[in-house]
Short mmCIF file of C-alpha atoms in Angstrom, two decimals:
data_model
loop_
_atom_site.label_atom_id
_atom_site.label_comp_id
_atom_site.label_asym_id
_atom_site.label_seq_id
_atom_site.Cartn_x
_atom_site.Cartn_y
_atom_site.Cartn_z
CA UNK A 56 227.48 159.66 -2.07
CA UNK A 57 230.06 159.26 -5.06
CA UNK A 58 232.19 156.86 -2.99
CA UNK A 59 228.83 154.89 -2.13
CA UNK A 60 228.44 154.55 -6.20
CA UNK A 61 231.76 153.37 -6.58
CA UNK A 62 231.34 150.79 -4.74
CA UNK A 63 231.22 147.52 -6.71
CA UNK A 64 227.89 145.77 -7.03
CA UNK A 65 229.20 142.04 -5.43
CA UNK A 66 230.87 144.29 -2.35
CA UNK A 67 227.31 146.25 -2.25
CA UNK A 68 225.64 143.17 -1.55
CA UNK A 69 227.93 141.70 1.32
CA UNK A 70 227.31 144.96 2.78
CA UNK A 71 223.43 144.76 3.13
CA UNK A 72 223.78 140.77 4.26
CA UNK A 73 225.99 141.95 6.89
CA UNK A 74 223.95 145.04 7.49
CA UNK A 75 220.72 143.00 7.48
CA UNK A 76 222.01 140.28 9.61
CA UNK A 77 223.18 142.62 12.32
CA UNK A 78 219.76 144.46 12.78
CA UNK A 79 217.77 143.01 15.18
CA UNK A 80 214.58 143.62 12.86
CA UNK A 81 216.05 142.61 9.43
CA UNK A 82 217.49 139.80 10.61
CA UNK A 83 213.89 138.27 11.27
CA UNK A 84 212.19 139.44 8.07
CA UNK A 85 212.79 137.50 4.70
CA UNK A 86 213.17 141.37 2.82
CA UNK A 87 213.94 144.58 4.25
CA UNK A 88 214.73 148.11 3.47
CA UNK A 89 218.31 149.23 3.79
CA UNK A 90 219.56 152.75 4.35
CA UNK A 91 222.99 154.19 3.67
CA UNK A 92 224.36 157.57 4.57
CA UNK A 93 227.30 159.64 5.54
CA UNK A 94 227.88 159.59 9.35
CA UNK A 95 227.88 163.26 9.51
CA UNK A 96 224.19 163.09 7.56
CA UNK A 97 223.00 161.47 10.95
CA UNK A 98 220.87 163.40 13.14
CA UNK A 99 220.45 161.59 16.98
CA UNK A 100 218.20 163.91 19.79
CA UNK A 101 217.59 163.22 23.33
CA UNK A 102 213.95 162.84 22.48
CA UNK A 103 214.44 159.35 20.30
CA UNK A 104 214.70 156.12 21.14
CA UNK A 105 216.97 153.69 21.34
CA UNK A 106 218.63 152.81 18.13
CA UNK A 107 216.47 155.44 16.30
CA UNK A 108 218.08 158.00 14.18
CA UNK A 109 217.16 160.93 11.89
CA UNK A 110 219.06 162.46 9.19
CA UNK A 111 219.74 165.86 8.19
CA UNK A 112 219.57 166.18 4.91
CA UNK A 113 217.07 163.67 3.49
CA UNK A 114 218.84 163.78 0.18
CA UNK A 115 221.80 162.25 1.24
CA UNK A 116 220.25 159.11 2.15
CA UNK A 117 220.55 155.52 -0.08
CA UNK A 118 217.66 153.61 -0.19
CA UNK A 119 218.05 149.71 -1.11
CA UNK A 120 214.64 148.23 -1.59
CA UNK A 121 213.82 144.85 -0.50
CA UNK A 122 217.04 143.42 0.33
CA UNK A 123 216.53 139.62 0.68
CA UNK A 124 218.14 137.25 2.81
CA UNK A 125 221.55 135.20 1.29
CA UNK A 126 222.10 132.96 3.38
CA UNK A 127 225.33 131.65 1.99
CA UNK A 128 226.80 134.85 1.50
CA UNK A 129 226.88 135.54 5.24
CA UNK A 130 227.95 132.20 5.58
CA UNK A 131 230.90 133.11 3.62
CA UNK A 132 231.67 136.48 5.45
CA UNK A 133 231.00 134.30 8.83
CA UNK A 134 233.51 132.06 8.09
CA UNK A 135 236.02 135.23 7.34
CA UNK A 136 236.06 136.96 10.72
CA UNK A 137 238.44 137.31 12.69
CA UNK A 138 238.19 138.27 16.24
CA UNK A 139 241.37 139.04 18.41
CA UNK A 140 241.45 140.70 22.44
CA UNK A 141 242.55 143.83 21.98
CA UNK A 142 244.06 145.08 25.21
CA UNK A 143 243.12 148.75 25.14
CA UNK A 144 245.03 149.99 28.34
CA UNK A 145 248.60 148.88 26.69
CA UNK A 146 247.73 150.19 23.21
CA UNK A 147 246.65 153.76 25.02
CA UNK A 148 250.43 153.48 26.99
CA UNK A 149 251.83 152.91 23.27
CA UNK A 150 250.26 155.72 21.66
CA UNK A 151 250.92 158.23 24.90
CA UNK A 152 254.52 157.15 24.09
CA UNK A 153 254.63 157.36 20.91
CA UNK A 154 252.82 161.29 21.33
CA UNK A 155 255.42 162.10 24.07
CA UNK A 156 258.48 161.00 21.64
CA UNK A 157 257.39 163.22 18.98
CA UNK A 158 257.57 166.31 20.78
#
């Protein structure tokens, strides 16, 4: 969680648009709690739904309260994106090349 704090406030903030704009949920409400944690914090069983999750250690977690819709700031990150085909079977020949030159 001391990388999470050292992340500046502005970035903080594109982070929850983005995050709350990419939930099916938050996108629809006008405020919405987000939660961050580690990856390895995350705790998935067979037993829960889609899209659910649990979390290991409780303490871990970052709670943002009541995260509000910007519109223009994911207006602003829209306009950023880049998208590009990535074709996946030549990269995977690359890097099998790349492993069998090394050794």
């Amino acid at each position: 969680l001391g990388a999470l704090a050292s992340v500046p406030e502005n970035i903080m903030m594109e982070m929850c648009q983005l995050t709350k704009a990419n939930s099916i949920d938050g996108c629809k409400l006008a405020q919405c709690d987000i939660v961050y944690t580690p990856f390895l914090n995350l705790k998935k069983e067979e037993r829960m739904d889609t899209g659910s999750v649990g979390f290991k250690d409780e303490s871990f977690r970052t709670v943002l309260k009541n995260v509000e819709k910007d519109k223009d700031i994911v207006k602003a990150l829209e306009k950023t994106r880049v998208e590009k085909k990535v074709d996946f079977v030549k990269e995977k020949e690359q890097r099998d090349e790349e492993e069998r030159m090394r050794r």
